[in-house]
């Protein structure tokens, strides 16, 4: 099977043969030189292409360019699925990041005319390559399961049973694991932010920041406020923690995508993917 064959055209969609398999299982099947490999490839494409194309439309100036961006992202994803070190993270998020990387390539040549003017301006003024999302390092420090729970459950608002299929876990794991995953990410973000400060005293305020943004019985600290008044670094870390607490979907979408994260998260729901129940058919949908 040609692992690079992620075309934009039609073809089989897995015919529900792999509808109940997790993305990780489908990736394993791609490694096998068997008749199951191509249907597994088609199933991954059927699951994720609508969302990737929706993001590509935010990056592109027109429908044709959007389809080219999405198709190229899938083509680049195929070699990453080959045997060897797994890049990790949710498949869909990985594809969206690849879409941004393709857009950055386009910005350097005549294909730049196919990009959204706002994105093109960002790419041309932000240095070489695609901007690195600000929460990406902290996100990637989490276990793959937690990354998937946050991406599919919070950003994408997939139903719990659909998230469970994508990640290969139980529905109860989704229901009970998403909130702890978000707390783990918030702690990782805070550690990353404070560690990047040039002032070693910032690390001493980590506990005070955590206590001040607790949703129940927060503890206000005059010392923290006095420090933030003269330390933009800690003030930014504090605001980031508040946003993760109060608007996690927006915070994650903006923090984990290089462009138009909020617009992506607020898009209209896509058609159900192969083997997946309609959105909202069951399970909780975190805010």
XYZ file of N, CA and C in Angstrom:
861
model
N 0.826 -1.187 0.000
C 0.000 0.000 0.000
C 0.866 1.243 0.000
N 0.501 2.223 -0.772
C 1.237 3.474 -0.784
C 0.764 4.329 0.387
N 1.607 4.485 1.398
C 1.184 5.195 2.598
C 0.988 6.685 2.350
N 1.475 7.177 1.226
C 1.299 8.584 0.943
C 0.010 8.874 0.211
N -0.836 7.866 -0.018
C -2.020 8.042 -0.850
C -3.192 8.571 -0.024
N -3.088 9.849 0.360
C -4.167 10.517 1.081
C -4.760 11.558 0.145
N -5.361 11.107 -0.928
C -5.842 12.030 -1.941
C -7.090 12.740 -1.477
N -7.468 13.765 -2.242
C -8.656 14.552 -1.913
C -9.897 13.999 -2.586
N -9.732 12.954 -3.358
C -10.859 12.410 -4.095
C -11.661 11.421 -3.296
N -12.472 10.629 -3.996
C -13.350 9.686 -3.325
C -12.634 8.403 -2.991
N -13.363 7.296 -3.076
C -12.762 6.021 -2.740
C -13.399 5.445 -1.507
N -13.009 4.245 -1.101
C -13.610 3.595 0.047
C -13.340 4.357 1.325
N -14.220 4.240 2.257
C -14.066 4.922 3.541
C -13.903 3.936 4.685
N -13.501 2.718 4.380
C -13.325 1.723 5.427
C -14.516 0.818 5.544
N -15.669 1.228 4.968
C -16.883 0.424 4.946
C -17.216 -0.112 6.330
N -16.946 0.694 7.346
C -17.251 0.361 8.733
C -16.469 -0.834 9.268
N -15.522 -1.366 8.470
C -14.736 -2.496 8.946
C -13.963 -2.113 10.204
N -13.443 -0.885 10.230
C -12.628 -0.428 11.355
C -13.319 0.672 12.150
N -14.627 0.771 12.026
C -15.337 1.882 12.665
C -15.165 1.899 14.177
N -15.032 0.738 14.802
C -14.883 0.687 16.251
C -13.458 0.681 16.736
N -12.492 0.769 15.819
C -11.081 0.734 16.201
C -10.601 2.127 16.608
N -9.691 2.182 17.546
C -9.115 3.462 17.957
C -8.165 3.965 16.879
N -7.827 5.226 16.948
C -6.851 5.785 16.017
C -5.500 5.082 16.168
N -5.145 4.743 17.403
C -3.866 4.053 17.618
C -3.881 2.683 16.943
N -4.999 1.972 17.016
C -5.100 0.670 16.363
C -5.049 0.823 14.852
N -5.715 1.823 14.327
C -5.669 2.060 12.884
C -4.242 2.370 12.434
N -3.513 3.107 13.257
C -2.122 3.413 12.915
C -1.288 2.141 12.874
N -1.531 1.226 13.814
C -0.819 -0.057 13.798
C -1.113 -0.818 12.512
N -2.371 -0.777 12.070
C -2.735 -1.488 10.850
C -2.069 -0.889 9.617
N -1.762 0.397 9.666
C -1.056 1.016 8.541
C 0.339 0.438 8.368
N 0.915 -0.045 9.452
C 2.271 -0.583 9.390
C 2.316 -1.966 8.747
N 1.185 -2.630 8.716
C 1.144 -4.015 8.228
C 0.907 -4.047 6.725
N 1.657 -4.866 6.055
C 1.481 -5.029 4.604
C 0.410 -6.088 4.371
N -0.836 -5.731 4.706
C -1.947 -6.663 4.623
C -3.128 -5.953 3.973
N -4.158 -6.695 3.592
C -5.341 -6.049 3.013
C -6.058 -5.097 3.965
N -5.743 -5.158 5.262
C -6.415 -4.271 6.210
C -5.817 -2.874 6.236
N -4.640 -2.704 5.667
C -3.950 -1.421 5.788
C -4.689 -0.301 5.066
N -5.108 -0.534 3.845
C -5.752 0.542 3.095
C -7.103 0.931 3.686
N -7.965 -0.036 4.082
C -9.201 0.371 4.760
C -8.945 1.167 6.042
N -7.868 0.833 6.771
C -7.537 1.591 7.978
C -7.173 3.024 7.620
N -6.424 3.186 6.546
C -6.057 4.509 6.064
C -7.301 5.317 5.704
N -8.228 4.670 5.009
C -9.463 5.341 4.602
C -10.317 5.723 5.808
N -10.311 4.868 6.830
C -11.094 5.169 8.027
C -10.538 6.395 8.745
N -9.223 6.486 8.856
C -8.617 7.661 9.478
C -8.977 8.927 8.700
N -8.933 8.820 7.403
C -9.263 9.981 6.564
C -10.733 10.357 6.721
N -11.615 9.384 6.744
C -13.039 9.673 6.884
C -13.344 10.323 8.231
N -12.637 9.903 9.274
C -12.868 10.455 10.596
C -12.442 11.910 10.709
N -11.323 12.229 10.105
C -10.687 13.507 10.407
C -10.710 14.534 9.279
N -11.000 14.105 8.048
C -10.929 15.048 6.945
C -11.907 16.208 7.079
N -13.177 16.010 7.506
C -14.073 17.171 7.613
C -13.518 18.282 8.500
N -12.931 17.915 9.627
C -12.377 18.925 10.529
C -11.117 19.555 9.950
N -10.279 18.751 9.315
C -9.064 19.297 8.712
C -9.428 20.262 7.591
N -10.413 19.902 6.782
C -10.837 20.794 5.710
C -11.449 22.076 6.284
N -12.186 21.968 7.387
C -12.743 23.164 8.019
C -11.631 24.106 8.468
N -10.557 23.551 9.018
C -9.442 24.401 9.438
C -8.707 24.964 8.227
N -8.537 24.144 7.192
C -7.879 24.616 5.983
C -8.635 25.789 5.366
N -9.955 25.772 5.470
C -10.757 26.891 4.933
C -10.469 28.183 5.688
N -10.129 28.089 6.968
C -9.761 29.277 7.721
C -8.386 29.797 7.326
N -7.560 28.912 6.808
C -6.196 29.279 6.433
C -6.090 29.726 4.974
N -7.065 29.369 4.159
C -6.973 29.572 2.717
C -7.855 30.723 2.251
N -7.555 31.196 1.051
C -8.323 32.289 0.455
C -9.520 31.793 -0.329
N -9.591 30.501 -0.591
C -10.696 29.957 -1.364
C -10.806 28.464 -1.186
N -11.887 27.883 -1.726
C -12.170 26.467 -1.529
C -11.108 25.570 -2.161
N -10.672 25.903 -3.360
C -9.680 25.069 -4.031
C -8.385 24.994 -3.234
N -7.929 26.152 -2.752
C -6.694 26.177 -1.961
C -6.888 25.415 -0.651
N -8.064 25.530 -0.049
C -8.325 24.815 1.199
C -8.230 23.309 0.988
N -8.796 22.822 -0.089
C -8.726 21.392 -0.367
C -7.297 20.937 -0.618
N -6.515 21.779 -1.258
C -5.108 21.430 -1.476
C -4.341 21.391 -0.164
N -4.596 22.358 0.715
C -3.942 22.368 2.026
C -4.275 21.107 2.809
N -5.559 20.752 2.849
C -5.984 19.576 3.607
C -5.377 18.310 3.037
N -5.390 18.190 1.716
C -4.841 16.993 1.085
C -3.352 16.854 1.381
N -2.628 17.974 1.357
C -1.190 17.930 1.619
C -0.914 17.557 3.081
N -1.752 18.027 3.988
C -1.572 17.679 5.399
C -1.692 16.172 5.600
N -2.665 15.552 4.957
C -2.808 14.099 5.058
C -1.614 13.385 4.437
N -1.126 13.903 3.325
C 0.036 13.284 2.687
C 1.244 13.311 3.606
N 1.435 14.416 4.317
C 2.555 14.518 5.248
C 2.361 13.637 6.476
N 1.108 13.391 6.842
C 0.838 12.581 8.034
C 1.160 11.123 7.816
N 1.036 10.657 6.569
C 1.230 9.237 6.297
C 2.622 8.747 6.683
N 3.716 9.427 6.288
C 5.037 8.950 6.721
C 5.211 8.958 8.227
N 4.531 9.873 8.935
C 4.622 9.904 10.398
C 4.001 8.668 11.032
N 3.103 8.016 10.285
C 2.469 6.804 10.796
C 3.312 5.564 10.547
N 4.444 5.715 9.844
C 5.307 4.574 9.553
C 5.943 4.063 10.845
N 6.423 2.799 10.859
C 7.062 2.266 12.055
C 8.202 3.160 12.517
N 8.328 3.317 13.790
C 9.352 4.188 14.350
C 8.756 5.015 15.473
N 9.470 6.043 15.911
C 8.956 6.877 17.009
C 7.620 7.515 16.648
N 6.635 7.344 17.524
C 5.321 7.919 17.299
C 5.351 9.386 17.704
N 4.962 10.300 16.795
C 4.965 11.718 17.175
C 3.988 12.023 18.293
N 3.040 11.104 18.533
C 2.130 11.246 19.662
C 1.075 12.302 19.441
N 0.160 12.391 20.411
C -0.899 13.371 20.345
C -2.072 12.905 19.508
N -3.207 13.587 19.648
C -4.391 13.213 18.884
C -4.152 13.357 17.389
N -4.640 12.412 16.614
C -4.454 12.443 15.172
C -4.984 13.739 14.559
N -6.145 14.152 14.975
C -6.749 15.330 14.348
C -5.934 16.580 14.628
N -5.502 16.738 15.857
C -4.683 17.899 16.190
C -3.380 17.877 15.394
N -2.804 16.708 15.258
C -1.576 16.580 14.478
C -1.797 17.038 13.038
N -2.926 16.660 12.462
C -3.237 17.048 11.087
C -3.447 18.553 10.967
N -4.052 19.161 11.961
C -4.255 20.610 11.916
C -2.923 21.350 11.996
N -2.009 20.858 12.823
C -0.685 21.474 12.885
C 0.044 21.327 11.549
N -0.117 20.183 10.913
C 0.502 19.989 9.598
C -0.105 20.936 8.566
N -1.389 21.218 8.685
C -2.018 22.190 7.789
C -1.344 23.551 7.933
N -1.070 23.942 9.160
C -0.360 25.198 9.386
C 1.042 25.178 8.812
N 1.726 24.043 8.905
C 3.072 23.934 8.349
C 3.048 24.038 6.824
N 2.042 23.433 6.218
C 1.915 23.541 4.766
C 1.667 24.998 4.371
N 0.821 25.681 5.115
C 0.558 27.095 4.835
C 1.843 27.916 4.920
N 2.698 27.593 5.902
C 3.965 28.313 6.033
C 4.855 28.069 4.818
N 4.826 26.865 4.266
C 5.584 26.579 3.042
C 5.055 27.406 1.875
N 3.745 27.486 1.772
C 3.138 28.251 0.692
C 3.508 29.733 0.760
N 3.633 30.243 1.973
C 3.895 31.679 2.140
C 5.222 32.109 1.521
N 6.096 31.143 1.273
C 7.427 31.471 0.768
C 7.518 31.493 -0.755
N 6.432 31.174 -1.456
C 6.506 31.144 -2.920
C 5.194 31.627 -3.533
N 5.014 31.315 -4.813
C 3.850 31.831 -5.531
C 2.529 31.298 -4.995
N 2.551 30.229 -4.234
C 1.327 29.681 -3.669
C 0.754 30.550 -2.561
N 1.488 31.584 -2.150
C 1.023 32.470 -1.089
C -0.307 33.138 -1.433
N -0.596 33.264 -2.731
C -1.865 33.873 -3.139
C -3.061 33.039 -2.699
N -2.832 31.762 -2.391
C -3.920 30.894 -1.968
C -4.214 30.963 -0.487
N -3.454 31.766 0.275
C -3.627 31.838 1.729
C -4.505 33.010 2.135
N -5.161 32.863 3.280
C -5.912 33.960 3.859
C -4.961 35.138 4.089
N -5.353 36.363 3.706
C -4.437 37.505 3.842
C -3.948 37.733 5.273
N -4.822 37.526 6.264
C -4.398 37.699 7.640
C -3.338 36.696 8.050
N -3.524 35.445 7.662
C -2.528 34.421 7.963
C -1.224 34.715 7.233
N -1.327 35.137 5.996
C -0.120 35.443 5.222
C 0.679 36.550 5.893
N -0.004 37.550 6.414
C 0.691 38.630 7.117
C 1.416 38.094 8.342
N 0.756 37.217 9.098
C 1.381 36.628 10.284
C 2.620 35.827 9.893
N 2.500 35.036 8.842
C 3.617 34.190 8.418
C 4.786 35.016 7.887
N 4.480 36.134 7.247
C 5.539 36.960 6.662
C 6.229 37.855 7.673
N 5.587 38.100 8.802
C 6.164 38.995 9.806
C 6.649 38.268 11.054
N 6.367 36.975 11.136
C 6.710 36.249 12.359
C 7.967 35.409 12.264
N 8.776 35.630 11.250
C 9.966 34.808 11.086
C 9.671 33.602 10.220
N 10.647 32.722 10.087
C 10.499 31.562 9.221
C 9.665 30.480 9.886
N 8.916 29.773 9.058
C 8.144 28.640 9.550
C 6.827 29.049 10.155
N 6.107 28.046 10.606
C 4.788 28.247 11.197
C 4.931 28.635 12.671
N 4.152 29.597 13.151
C 4.235 29.966 14.569
C 3.970 28.757 15.476
N 4.731 28.653 16.540
C 4.538 27.565 17.500
C 3.440 27.964 18.478
N 2.370 27.193 18.574
C 1.293 27.538 19.515
C 1.827 27.645 20.937
N 1.377 28.625 21.698
C 1.972 28.898 23.008
C 1.799 27.801 24.054
N 0.746 26.984 23.951
C 0.530 25.931 24.945
C 1.027 24.567 24.483
N 1.645 24.511 23.308
C 1.970 23.218 22.717
C 2.961 22.425 23.560
N 3.999 23.067 24.064
C 5.003 22.336 24.850
C 4.379 21.725 26.099
N 3.569 22.496 26.792
C 2.912 21.976 27.997
C 1.943 20.855 27.638
N 1.210 21.019 26.547
C 0.254 20.008 26.093
C 0.967 18.698 25.789
N 2.089 18.769 25.108
C 2.819 17.561 24.726
C 3.508 16.894 25.905
N 3.591 17.558 27.025
C 4.171 16.925 28.211
C 3.176 15.990 28.887
N 1.906 16.069 28.484
C 0.869 15.215 29.058
C 0.880 13.842 28.400
N 0.374 12.813 29.083
C 0.192 11.507 28.430
C -0.725 11.640 27.221
N -0.535 10.762 26.237
C -1.324 10.833 25.003
C -2.818 10.777 25.283
N -3.220 9.963 26.258
C -4.647 9.859 26.563
C -5.213 11.193 27.036
N -4.464 11.887 27.904
C -4.933 13.182 28.390
C -4.995 14.198 27.262
N -4.015 14.159 26.373
C -4.061 15.058 25.218
C -5.327 14.821 24.401
N -5.650 13.551 24.182
C -6.833 13.218 23.404
C -8.115 13.645 24.097
N -8.182 13.450 25.404
C -9.370 13.862 26.148
C -9.597 15.369 26.025
N -8.524 16.130 26.101
C -8.662 17.580 26.021
C -9.003 18.035 24.610
N -8.341 17.433 23.614
C -8.593 17.899 22.259
C -9.994 17.513 21.790
N -10.332 16.229 21.909
C -11.628 15.791 21.395
C -12.784 16.185 22.317
N -12.556 16.103 23.621
C -13.643 16.355 24.549
C -13.917 17.826 24.802
N -12.863 18.648 24.835
C -13.025 20.061 25.175
C -13.056 20.932 23.920
N -12.041 20.831 23.079
C -11.986 21.689 21.885
C -13.027 21.262 20.852
N -13.029 19.980 20.501
C -13.927 19.502 19.450
C -15.353 19.248 19.953
N -15.491 19.082 21.258
C -16.785 18.759 21.865
C -17.416 17.520 21.227
N -16.601 16.516 21.028
C -17.122 15.242 20.558
C -17.919 14.588 21.700
N -18.963 13.850 21.382
C -19.662 13.092 22.427
C -18.700 12.116 23.112
N -19.006 11.766 24.339
C -18.107 10.912 25.117
C -17.864 9.567 24.436
N -18.919 8.977 23.826
C -18.723 7.661 23.227
C -17.866 7.742 21.967
N -17.961 8.839 21.256
C -17.114 8.994 20.074
C -15.660 9.234 20.478
N -15.444 10.050 21.510
C -14.098 10.259 22.027
C -13.500 8.946 22.501
N -14.318 8.121 23.156
C -13.835 6.826 23.644
C -13.353 5.955 22.500
N -14.085 5.944 21.376
C -13.660 5.152 20.214
C -12.350 5.682 19.657
N -12.250 6.984 19.483
C -11.043 7.570 18.908
C -9.808 7.245 19.743
N -9.974 7.235 21.060
C -8.835 7.032 21.959
C -8.675 5.590 22.411
N -9.668 4.743 22.135
C -9.570 3.349 22.555
C -9.692 3.172 24.051
N -10.568 3.962 24.690
C -10.763 3.862 26.127
C -12.259 3.722 26.400
N -12.617 3.541 27.659
C -14.018 3.391 28.022
C -14.712 4.724 28.196
N -16.024 4.705 28.068
C -16.788 5.924 28.239
C -16.625 6.539 29.611
N -16.497 5.713 30.649
C -16.291 6.237 31.988
C -14.947 6.934 32.122
N -13.952 6.437 31.378
C -12.642 7.092 31.383
C -12.750 8.502 30.819
N -13.600 8.668 29.811
C -13.805 9.993 29.230
C -14.524 10.887 30.238
N -15.593 10.360 30.816
C -16.402 11.155 31.732
C -15.618 11.618 32.950
N -14.763 10.750 33.465
C -14.052 11.063 34.698
C -12.628 11.552 34.483
N -12.134 11.471 33.246
C -10.740 11.822 33.014
C -10.498 13.198 32.444
N -11.534 13.825 31.886
C -11.316 15.095 31.194
C -10.972 16.230 32.149
N -11.723 16.370 33.222
C -11.458 17.451 34.176
C -10.075 17.317 34.818
N -9.668 16.118 35.274
C -8.306 15.992 35.800
C -7.239 16.304 34.748
N -7.486 15.927 33.477
C -6.520 16.230 32.422
C -6.361 17.734 32.257
N -7.461 18.455 32.361
C -7.389 19.909 32.237
C -6.610 20.513 33.402
N -6.802 19.990 34.582
C -6.039 20.488 35.734
C -4.553 20.193 35.576
N -4.240 19.015 35.053
C -2.841 18.664 34.827
C -2.206 19.598 33.811
N -2.948 19.908 32.750
C -2.430 20.828 31.745
C -2.204 22.213 32.347
N -3.142 22.685 33.150
C -2.985 24.005 33.756
C -1.724 24.067 34.609
N -1.460 23.013 35.373
C -0.239 22.996 36.187
C 1.003 22.979 35.308
N 0.943 22.216 34.225
C 2.084 22.156 33.315
C 2.327 23.507 32.647
N 1.236 24.176 32.253
C 1.369 25.506 31.648
C 2.004 26.486 32.622
N 1.574 26.429 33.873
C 2.108 27.358 34.868
C 3.584 27.100 35.111
N 3.949 25.827 35.234
C 5.371 25.506 35.422
C 6.199 26.000 34.240
N 5.691 25.775 33.023
C 6.422 26.181 31.828
C 6.596 27.688 31.778
N 5.511 28.417 32.072
C 5.564 29.872 32.049
C 6.570 30.412 33.064
N 6.475 29.928 34.290
C 7.338 30.457 35.340
C 8.789 30.064 35.139
N 9.011 28.860 34.597
C 10.387 28.422 34.353
C 11.052 29.256 33.270
N 10.257 29.829 32.371
C 10.809 30.639 31.278
C 11.121 32.061 31.700
N 10.740 32.433 32.911
C 10.995 33.791 33.389
C 12.481 33.983 33.683
N 12.951 35.175 33.431
C 14.345 35.477 33.757
C 14.553 35.785 35.227
N 13.461 35.890 35.970
C 13.534 36.193 37.393
C 13.269 34.915 38.187
N 14.251 34.369 38.877
C 14.040 33.116 39.625
C 13.006 33.247 40.737
N 12.693 34.462 41.155
C 11.699 34.647 42.212
C 10.296 34.278 41.728
N 10.076 34.266 40.408
C 8.746 33.962 39.891
C 8.290 32.569 40.302
N 9.224 31.631 40.370
C 8.861 30.267 40.756
C 8.268 30.212 42.160
N 8.656 31.155 43.007
C 8.138 31.168 44.377
C 6.656 31.530 44.434
N 6.122 32.083 43.345
C 4.730 32.510 43.338
C 3.805 31.488 42.694
N 4.355 30.337 42.336
C 3.527 29.322 41.686
C 2.362 28.896 42.574
N 2.630 28.564 43.818
C 1.578 28.097 44.704
C 0.533 29.180 44.942
N 0.973 30.421 45.067
C 0.028 31.502 45.291
C -0.877 31.708 44.075
N -0.320 31.557 42.883
C -1.148 31.678 41.676
C -2.166 30.551 41.640
N -1.724 29.323 41.923
C -2.648 28.186 41.911
C -3.783 28.382 42.912
N -3.445 28.865 44.102
C -4.473 29.046 45.128
C -5.413 30.207 44.799
N -4.904 31.192 44.077
C -5.731 32.369 43.787
C -6.750 32.118 42.686
N -6.535 31.074 41.866
C -7.467 30.831 40.753
C -8.295 29.563 40.972
N -8.261 29.004 42.177
C -9.094 27.838 42.462
C -10.565 28.190 42.270
N -11.347 27.338 41.607
C -12.761 27.659 41.391
C -13.572 27.700 42.676
N -13.120 26.950 43.686
C -13.812 26.970 44.973
C -12.877 27.557 46.028
N -13.364 28.476 46.782
C -12.631 29.157 47.861
C -11.229 29.598 47.445
N -11.135 30.472 46.440
C -9.817 30.978 46.056
C -9.207 31.828 47.168
N -7.903 31.826 47.232
C -7.198 32.573 48.273
C -6.501 33.780 47.642
N -6.939 34.950 48.031
C -6.340 36.167 47.494
C -5.046 36.469 48.236
N -4.045 36.953 47.485
C -2.739 37.211 48.087
C -2.249 38.606 47.723
N -2.148 39.499 48.704
C -1.580 40.830 48.432
C -0.160 40.740 47.888
N 0.624 39.773 48.375
C 1.995 39.618 47.889
C 2.018 39.288 46.400
N 1.091 38.421 45.987
C 1.024 38.062 44.574
C 0.645 39.261 43.725
N -0.346 40.016 44.144
C -0.778 41.179 43.372
C 0.333 42.219 43.286
N 1.065 42.394 44.370
C 2.176 43.346 44.354
C 3.255 42.891 43.385
N 3.518 41.581 43.369
C 4.528 41.055 42.442
C 4.072 41.195 40.998
N 2.810 40.865 40.708
C 2.317 40.936 39.334
C 2.276 42.375 38.817
N 2.135 43.334 39.726
C 2.097 44.729 39.304
C 3.414 45.158 38.665
N 4.501 44.488 39.024
C 5.792 44.841 38.448
C 6.401 43.710 37.615
N 5.647 42.591 37.483
C 6.162 41.439 36.726
C 5.144 41.039 35.660
N 5.286 41.537 34.441
C 4.361 41.155 33.363
C 4.351 39.662 33.103
N 5.460 38.987 33.357
C 5.556 37.552 33.105
C 4.566 36.787 33.993
N 4.560 37.076 35.265
C 3.643 36.384 36.177
C 2.204 36.850 35.966
N 2.037 38.110 35.607
C 0.688 38.597 35.327
C 0.096 37.853 34.130
N 0.916 37.601 33.113
C 0.445 36.852 31.949
C 0.142 35.409 32.319
N 0.987 34.807 33.153
C 0.748 33.436 33.595
C -0.559 33.347 34.380
N -0.814 34.337 35.212
C -2.055 34.371 35.996
C -3.267 34.472 35.072
N -3.223 35.350 34.088
C -4.341 35.504 33.156
C -4.565 34.226 32.358
N -3.495 33.558 31.989
C -3.621 32.301 31.254
C -4.316 31.246 32.103
N -3.971 31.184 33.371
C -4.615 30.230 34.268
C -6.102 30.540 34.424
N -6.443 31.817 34.504
C -7.849 32.201 34.621
C -8.625 31.803 33.375
N -8.029 31.977 32.212
C -8.705 31.629 30.969
C -8.887 30.120 30.856
N -7.880 29.347 31.250
C -8.012 27.893 31.239
C -9.116 27.437 32.178
N -9.309 28.147 33.264
C -10.367 27.805 34.229
C -11.743 28.215 33.714
N -11.855 29.420 33.171
C -13.162 29.995 32.845
C -13.617 29.714 31.415
N -12.690 29.573 30.480
C -13.037 29.354 29.074
C -12.057 28.356 28.466
N -12.073 27.110 28.948
C -11.051 26.147 28.517
C -11.066 25.870 27.019
N -12.247 25.851 26.422
C -12.300 25.553 24.991
C -11.566 26.624 24.184
N -11.839 27.877 24.480
C -11.162 28.968 23.786
C -9.672 28.968 24.083
N -9.319 28.767 25.345
C -7.909 28.780 25.730
C -7.128 27.684 25.006
N -7.702 26.494 24.926
C -7.012 25.389 24.273
C -6.932 25.594 22.765
N -8.030 26.029 22.152
C -8.022 26.225 20.709
C -7.011 27.297 20.310
N -6.989 28.403 21.043
C -6.043 29.472 20.736
C -4.618 29.069 21.089
N -4.476 28.287 22.147
C -3.135 27.930 22.611
C -2.505 26.766 21.902
N -3.306 25.985 21.139
C -2.780 24.773 20.519
C -2.831 24.798 18.996
N -3.323 25.894 18.422
C -3.324 26.045 16.968
C -2.546 27.301 16.597
N -1.860 27.282 15.466
C -1.045 28.442 15.096
C -1.836 29.605 14.537
N -3.116 29.369 14.212
C -3.909 30.419 13.563
C -5.394 30.109 13.752
N -6.184 31.144 14.008
C -7.642 31.060 14.006
C -8.194 29.980 14.924
N -7.612 29.839 16.104
C -8.086 28.804 17.015
C -9.514 29.006 17.464
N -9.864 30.233 17.817
C -11.226 30.499 18.281
C -12.241 30.253 17.171
N -11.920 30.693 15.964
C -12.829 30.485 14.836
C -13.012 29.001 14.556
N -11.956 28.220 14.692
C -12.065 26.782 14.479
C -12.983 26.149 15.525
N -12.799 26.520 16.780
C -13.600 25.927 17.846
C -15.073 26.298 17.727
N -15.367 27.457 17.153
C -16.750 27.930 17.065
C -17.428 27.555 15.758
N -16.755 26.784 14.913
C -17.336 26.434 13.619
C -18.582 25.579 13.815
N -19.354 25.473 12.768
C -20.537 24.636 12.798
C -20.139 23.170 12.903
N -20.929 22.328 13.603
C -20.596 20.903 13.714
C -20.490 20.241 12.349
N -19.542 19.313 12.229
C -19.360 18.584 10.976
C -20.332 17.410 10.910
N -20.483 16.849 9.725
C -21.269 15.637 9.565
C -20.604 14.505 10.329
N -21.367 13.558 10.904
C -20.763 12.445 11.624
C -19.793 11.674 10.747
N -18.654 11.302 11.310
C -17.659 10.530 10.575
C -18.077 9.071 10.512
N -17.318 8.297 9.733
C -17.634 6.886 9.548
C -17.678 6.158 10.873
N -18.789 5.461 11.100
C -18.902 4.636 12.297
C -19.146 5.417 13.566
N -19.300 6.737 13.479
C -19.452 7.528 14.686
C -20.900 7.951 14.859
N -21.368 8.036 16.104
C -22.743 8.473 16.347
C -22.875 9.958 16.094
N -24.069 10.436 15.811
C -24.271 11.869 15.623
C -23.886 12.653 16.856
N -23.391 13.858 16.640
C -23.002 14.698 17.775
C -24.182 14.888 18.704
N -23.888 14.720 19.998
C -24.926 14.925 21.003
C -25.813 13.720 21.226
N -25.503 12.572 20.575
C -26.366 11.409 20.728
C -26.274 10.811 22.112
N -25.109 10.943 22.744
C -24.945 10.472 24.116
C -23.685 11.055 24.667
N -23.534 10.964 25.945
C -22.312 11.419 26.593
C -22.352 12.912 26.879
N -21.466 13.332 27.771
C -21.388 14.728 28.137
C -20.467 15.460 27.210
N -20.629 16.789 27.135
C -19.804 17.611 26.276
C -19.272 18.771 27.100
N -17.999 18.685 27.488
C -17.451 19.711 28.360
C -17.492 21.077 27.705
N -17.599 22.083 28.523
C -17.593 23.457 28.011
C -16.182 23.891 27.695
